[in-house]
Amino acid sequence: MKRQIYLLHRWLGIVLCLFMAMWFFSGVVMMYVGYPKLTQAERLAALPELDGTACCASLQRWLDSAGRSEAPTALRLTTVAGQPRALLGYANGASHGKGGGRAELVALDGAEGGRVDGATPAAALAAARAFMPGVATSYLDLVAEDPYTLSKALDGLRPLHRVQMDDEAETRLYVSARTGEVVRDASAVERDWNWVGSWIHWLYPFRGGATDALWSDIVIYTALAATVLALLGMLVGVWRWRFSGTFRSGSHSPYREPWMRWHHVLGLVFGTLALSFIFSGLLSMNPFKVFDSGAPKAAQAGRLSAAQFALPAGEALRRLAASGFAARELEWRVVDGAGYYLALDGQGGTRLLAAGARADVDFNTAPPFAAFDMARLRQLGGTLLAPHRIVAADVLRQYDSYYYSREAHTMTGGPRHLPVLRLKFDDPHDSWLYLDPATGAVVKQVDGRQRAKRWLFGLLHSWDWAPLIERRPWWDLWMVAINAGGLLVSVSGIVLAWRRLRPRAAPART
């Protein structure tokens, strides 16, 4: 039995040691250079203040121009190339991108209300110049996707115009051909480092082409095999180590050849951490849907209607400006059945403004306000997973283990607002909801299985444990040590694999 395990470990290592070396090296790169994305802060900072005197067409005009029989589930007013643009989202629309079934976006002229059917190369250049004023531009091409735009979040925005900016960072902008917005930016540093970072870490060479449909399975089964390899390596290492006494060489390891001995010793020292890293990476793919509990999503606001927004958008912008709030985007929100405008400024600050009739609010005179009352938010939250009841409600003014912030470049990074209201329910899935009083929205929902994933993936793979990530550079040193140890084990395995596979000279004939 042991011999079969030795052989299985050997041949799995020959096949997989190069993959493992790539994962450990690229993991260090991803600590500091993430996959390109346009953050909310970058996007808002590049937008001008919305002008209530030059905007807007009525909501009913926008709904009519969209030409859809159903009402939208989302509506946002932004600026594209210096002009107001309304973006309506329809949940049951089929995207024209790769991810069929995703919400479809319909772009409209914010001032006149007419439909904007696609953005030309000239429009893409205009959007890029408005995004980075005073920087020379050159149009590259139109692509469905490229190595830096594989995110599913972009599926409803494809195809994408690529525009090269002549700035110091050599920024490349991606402009949606559907909405005309700048939806991604990628500097030369991000583009270059991603070839040895996210690109190989996520096995993106298998994205696109004949293997695209198999990409998820390739990642899952490769990581699963690597997990078995690491586990078998630990078993073999322990079996071969002489804990009491030594071999004739004076070593606790039976191997005399330096590379074999180093592989043995390094595997014992770093094997457990390497195993946890590979196994947690496997869990990031939610293999075989192990973290899907079937828990229903919170019943947030559904479709928007003109009746819920009696206050015109232009008037809302004028009131916001009069209160000293410079709105750069406006969102239409339905909270507890009533319409509200959510305004965002260039620093990510928010204001709310009642937009329709309520028994307790006169929207004609109500001023903008910063957040919903926590008691009202709790009452609203109690209806979101009906008929299940709230068993605990807490106002969080500090992050907890499941709602926390990471650096913007990380996979789950970005700022998270505080305070939030955390509600725990008595449903069979042990669901928790986090509600943001600044927006009235559910910003996170986790059930028992997702909380398990937070520890099995989030902790073991990224070590995003508050006492550690709040005390950098200790987190950096710990993460680099883990990856360096795993890399050394893998590199020694590569050397041994090469020695096993390389052609050997035939013995001389006598």
Short mmCIF file of C-alpha atoms in Angstrom, two decimals, residues 6 9-10 233 235-242 247-265 268 496:
data_model
loop_
_atom_site.label_atom_id
_atom_site.label_comp_id
_atom_site.label_asym_id
_atom_site.label_seq_id
_atom_site.Cartn_x
_atom_site.Cartn_y
_atom_site.Cartn_z
CA TYR A 6 4.82 6.69 -3.03
CA HIS A 9 2.75 11.03 -5.11
CA ARG A 10 5.71 10.83 -7.49
CA GLY A 233 3.40 14.21 0.24
CA LEU A 235 2.07 11.20 4.54
CA VAL A 236 5.16 10.08 2.68
CA GLY A 237 7.28 12.71 4.42
CA VAL A 238 6.18 11.58 7.87
CA TRP A 239 6.61 7.89 7.04
CA ARG A 240 10.13 8.45 5.74
CA TRP A 241 11.29 10.67 8.61
CA ARG A 242 13.11 8.91 11.44
CA PHE A 247 20.12 6.95 9.44
CA ARG A 248 23.75 6.00 8.77
CA SER A 249 24.30 9.40 7.18
CA GLY A 250 23.46 11.01 10.52
CA SER A 251 20.29 12.56 9.10
CA HIS A 252 16.67 11.96 10.07
CA SER A 253 15.88 11.81 6.34
CA PRO A 254 16.88 8.69 4.40
CA TYR A 255 17.76 10.67 1.28
CA ARG A 256 21.42 11.33 0.54
CA GLU A 257 20.89 13.23 -2.72
CA PRO A 258 20.61 16.97 -1.84
CA TRP A 259 17.50 17.76 -3.91
CA MET A 260 15.60 14.79 -2.52
CA ARG A 261 16.61 15.67 1.02
CA TRP A 262 15.60 19.31 0.58
CA HIS A 263 12.27 18.27 -0.93
CA HIS A 264 11.66 16.00 2.05
CA VAL A 265 12.60 18.56 4.71
CA LEU A 268 7.61 18.60 6.29
CA LEU A 496 13.20 15.88 -9.31
#
